[in-house]
Amino acid sequence: EITEKLEDVLFRLLGNEKLSAAFLNETGDLYLAIARKQKEEKHTQQSELLDKIKAVIDSHICDSMLSLECIAGYCGISASYLSRYFKQQMKCTPMSYVENMRMELVKHRLRESDLALKTIIEEVGYIDQSNFIRKFKRMEGMTPMAYRKQIREE
């Protein structure tokens, strides 16, 4: 119905049915091109935001004070938007992503160094050793030192 009204207006303005139809086709093509470009730009902006969030996390991963609010502040967005957006894009919360990255860092250092566990967890941003050991055991099914021993025996 809107298309018919537009055709009628164009016919009256341009006075030629073929010219009106051509103008309508061109206008529709232009609209589709603009819509595609806006969608691409939005996707690019979202990718850039996700890249920025990950970069902030990467550069502050060992900071024991890293929080949702800190990440949001560095990115110039609200904590609630960060949480929703990140979960939509990554299928996990920002802080569980941080937790997983820290755990991978600890596992890497357990494999590759002889540093004491207390030193490793402090370097990676954990504060409480006993809490960390519980988390590690829950995630890996064994204590950090049992993990180190098992990896080195393989």
Short mmCIF file of C-alpha atoms in Angstrom, two decimals:
data_model
loop_
_atom_site.label_atom_id
_atom_site.label_comp_id
_atom_site.label_asym_id
_atom_site.label_seq_id
_atom_site.Cartn_x
_atom_site.Cartn_y
_atom_site.Cartn_z
CA GLU A 1 0.00 0.00 0.00
CA ILE A 2 2.83 2.39 0.83
CA THR A 3 4.55 1.50 -2.43
CA GLU A 4 1.33 2.23 -4.35
CA LYS A 5 1.01 5.63 -2.65
CA LEU A 6 4.64 6.42 -3.41
CA GLU A 7 4.17 5.41 -7.05
CA ASP A 8 1.10 7.66 -7.26
CA VAL A 9 2.95 10.63 -5.75
CA LEU A 10 5.93 10.08 -8.03
CA PHE A 11 3.66 9.78 -11.09
CA ARG A 12 2.02 13.07 -10.20
CA LEU A 13 5.37 14.75 -9.54
CA LEU A 14 7.21 13.35 -12.53
CA GLY A 15 4.22 13.01 -14.87
CA ASN A 16 5.53 9.83 -16.43
CA GLU A 17 4.72 6.28 -15.32
CA LYS A 18 8.00 4.80 -16.64
CA LEU A 19 10.06 7.55 -15.07
CA SER A 20 8.18 7.13 -11.78
CA ALA A 21 8.83 3.36 -11.78
CA ALA A 22 12.52 3.86 -12.59
CA PHE A 23 12.85 6.43 -9.82
CA LEU A 24 11.13 4.08 -7.39
CA ASN A 25 13.49 1.22 -8.34
CA GLU A 26 16.54 3.46 -7.95
CA THR A 27 15.27 4.74 -4.62
CA GLY A 28 14.64 1.18 -3.39
CA ASP A 29 18.11 0.07 -4.48
CA LEU A 30 19.65 3.06 -2.76
CA TYR A 31 17.70 2.33 0.43
CA LEU A 32 18.89 -1.29 0.41
CA ALA A 33 22.50 -0.20 -0.12
CA ILE A 34 22.25 2.28 2.77
CA ALA A 35 20.68 -0.37 5.02
CA ARG A 36 23.46 -2.87 4.14
CA LYS A 37 26.16 -0.26 4.83
CA GLN A 38 24.62 0.62 8.21
CA LYS A 39 24.46 -3.05 9.14
CA GLU A 40 28.13 -3.53 8.15
CA GLU A 41 29.15 -0.46 10.16
CA LYS A 42 27.23 -1.66 13.20
CA HIS A 43 28.88 -5.09 12.92
CA THR A 44 32.30 -3.40 12.62
CA GLN A 45 31.60 -1.20 15.64
CA GLN A 46 30.50 -4.23 17.66
CA SER A 47 33.62 -6.15 16.63
CA GLU A 48 35.75 -3.16 17.61
CA LEU A 49 34.03 -2.97 21.00
CA LEU A 50 34.58 -6.68 21.64
CA ASP A 51 38.23 -6.30 20.61
CA LYS A 52 38.58 -3.33 22.96
CA ILE A 53 37.01 -5.23 25.87
CA LYS A 54 39.33 -8.20 25.29
CA ALA A 55 42.35 -5.89 25.02
CA VAL A 56 41.46 -4.24 28.33
CA ILE A 57 41.08 -7.63 29.98
CA ASP A 58 44.35 -8.89 28.47
CA SER A 59 46.30 -5.86 29.63
CA HIS A 60 44.85 -5.94 33.17
CA ILE A 61 44.42 -9.69 33.66
CA CYS A 62 46.97 -9.87 36.47
CA ASP A 63 45.44 -6.95 38.38
CA SER A 64 43.68 -8.36 41.42
CA MET A 65 41.41 -5.29 41.44
CA LEU A 66 40.08 -5.95 37.92
CA SER A 67 36.30 -5.80 38.04
CA LEU A 68 33.33 -5.43 35.74
CA GLU A 69 33.17 -1.74 36.61
CA CYS A 70 36.87 -1.25 35.81
CA ILE A 71 36.56 -2.93 32.42
CA ALA A 72 33.44 -0.90 31.62
CA GLY A 73 35.19 2.31 32.67
CA TYR A 74 38.18 1.64 30.41
CA CYS A 75 35.79 0.94 27.51
CA GLY A 76 33.57 3.96 28.15
CA ILE A 77 30.37 1.93 28.60
CA SER A 78 28.17 1.00 31.54
CA ALA A 79 28.81 -2.18 33.50
CA SER A 80 25.32 -3.48 32.73
CA TYR A 81 25.77 -2.93 28.98
CA LEU A 82 29.20 -4.56 29.12
CA SER A 83 27.76 -7.58 30.87
CA ARG A 84 24.86 -8.00 28.41
CA TYR A 85 26.93 -7.31 25.32
CA PHE A 86 29.83 -9.56 26.32
CA LYS A 87 27.55 -12.45 27.23
CA GLN A 88 25.71 -12.09 23.91
CA GLN A 89 28.99 -12.13 21.96
CA MET A 90 31.05 -14.62 23.99
CA LYS A 91 28.39 -16.82 25.64
CA CYS A 92 29.91 -16.20 29.08
CA THR A 93 30.11 -13.31 31.52
CA PRO A 94 33.10 -10.98 31.44
CA MET A 95 34.24 -12.09 34.88
CA SER A 96 33.98 -15.80 34.06
CA TYR A 97 36.09 -15.02 30.98
CA VAL A 98 38.64 -13.32 33.26
CA GLU A 99 38.53 -16.30 35.62
CA ASN A 100 39.15 -18.75 32.77
CA MET A 101 42.03 -16.68 31.39
CA ARG A 102 43.64 -16.44 34.81
CA MET A 103 43.24 -20.17 35.30
CA GLU A 104 44.96 -20.80 31.96
CA LEU A 105 47.82 -18.51 33.01
CA VAL A 106 48.23 -20.41 36.28
CA LYS A 107 48.20 -23.75 34.46
CA HIS A 108 50.80 -22.48 32.00
CA ARG A 109 53.08 -21.31 34.82
CA LEU A 110 52.59 -24.57 36.72
CA ARG A 111 53.72 -26.43 33.58
CA GLU A 112 56.56 -24.14 32.60
CA SER A 113 58.08 -22.94 35.88
CA ASP A 114 59.16 -24.12 39.30
CA LEU A 115 57.71 -21.09 41.04
CA ALA A 116 55.82 -21.67 44.26
CA LEU A 117 52.03 -21.77 43.91
CA LYS A 118 51.65 -18.74 46.17
CA THR A 119 53.94 -16.72 43.88
CA ILE A 120 52.11 -17.84 40.73
CA ILE A 121 48.64 -17.02 41.99
CA GLU A 122 49.73 -13.61 43.26
CA GLU A 123 51.36 -12.81 39.90
CA VAL A 124 48.17 -13.79 38.07
CA GLY A 125 45.90 -11.64 40.21
CA TYR A 126 44.49 -13.97 42.83
CA ILE A 127 44.57 -12.86 46.45
CA ASP A 128 43.41 -15.82 48.54
CA GLN A 129 45.38 -19.04 48.02
CA SER A 130 42.88 -21.38 49.69
CA ASN A 131 39.98 -19.93 47.66
CA PHE A 132 42.05 -20.32 44.50
CA ILE A 133 42.86 -23.97 45.28
CA ARG A 134 39.13 -24.70 45.69
CA LYS A 135 38.38 -23.04 42.34
CA PHE A 136 41.21 -24.89 40.64
CA LYS A 137 40.07 -28.23 42.04
CA ARG A 138 36.48 -27.54 40.97
CA MET A 139 37.57 -26.64 37.43
CA GLU A 140 40.36 -29.19 36.90
CA GLY A 141 39.34 -32.02 39.21
CA MET A 142 42.64 -31.92 41.11
CA THR A 143 44.76 -29.57 43.18
CA PRO A 144 47.27 -27.28 41.45
CA MET A 145 50.24 -29.26 42.73
CA ALA A 146 48.68 -32.56 41.61
CA TYR A 147 48.16 -30.92 38.20
CA ARG A 148 51.83 -29.87 38.07
CA LYS A 149 52.98 -33.35 39.05
CA GLN A 150 50.70 -35.06 36.52
CA ILE A 151 51.75 -32.76 33.66
CA ARG A 152 55.42 -33.26 34.37
CA GLU A 153 55.06 -37.05 34.48
CA GLU A 154 53.49 -37.12 31.01
#
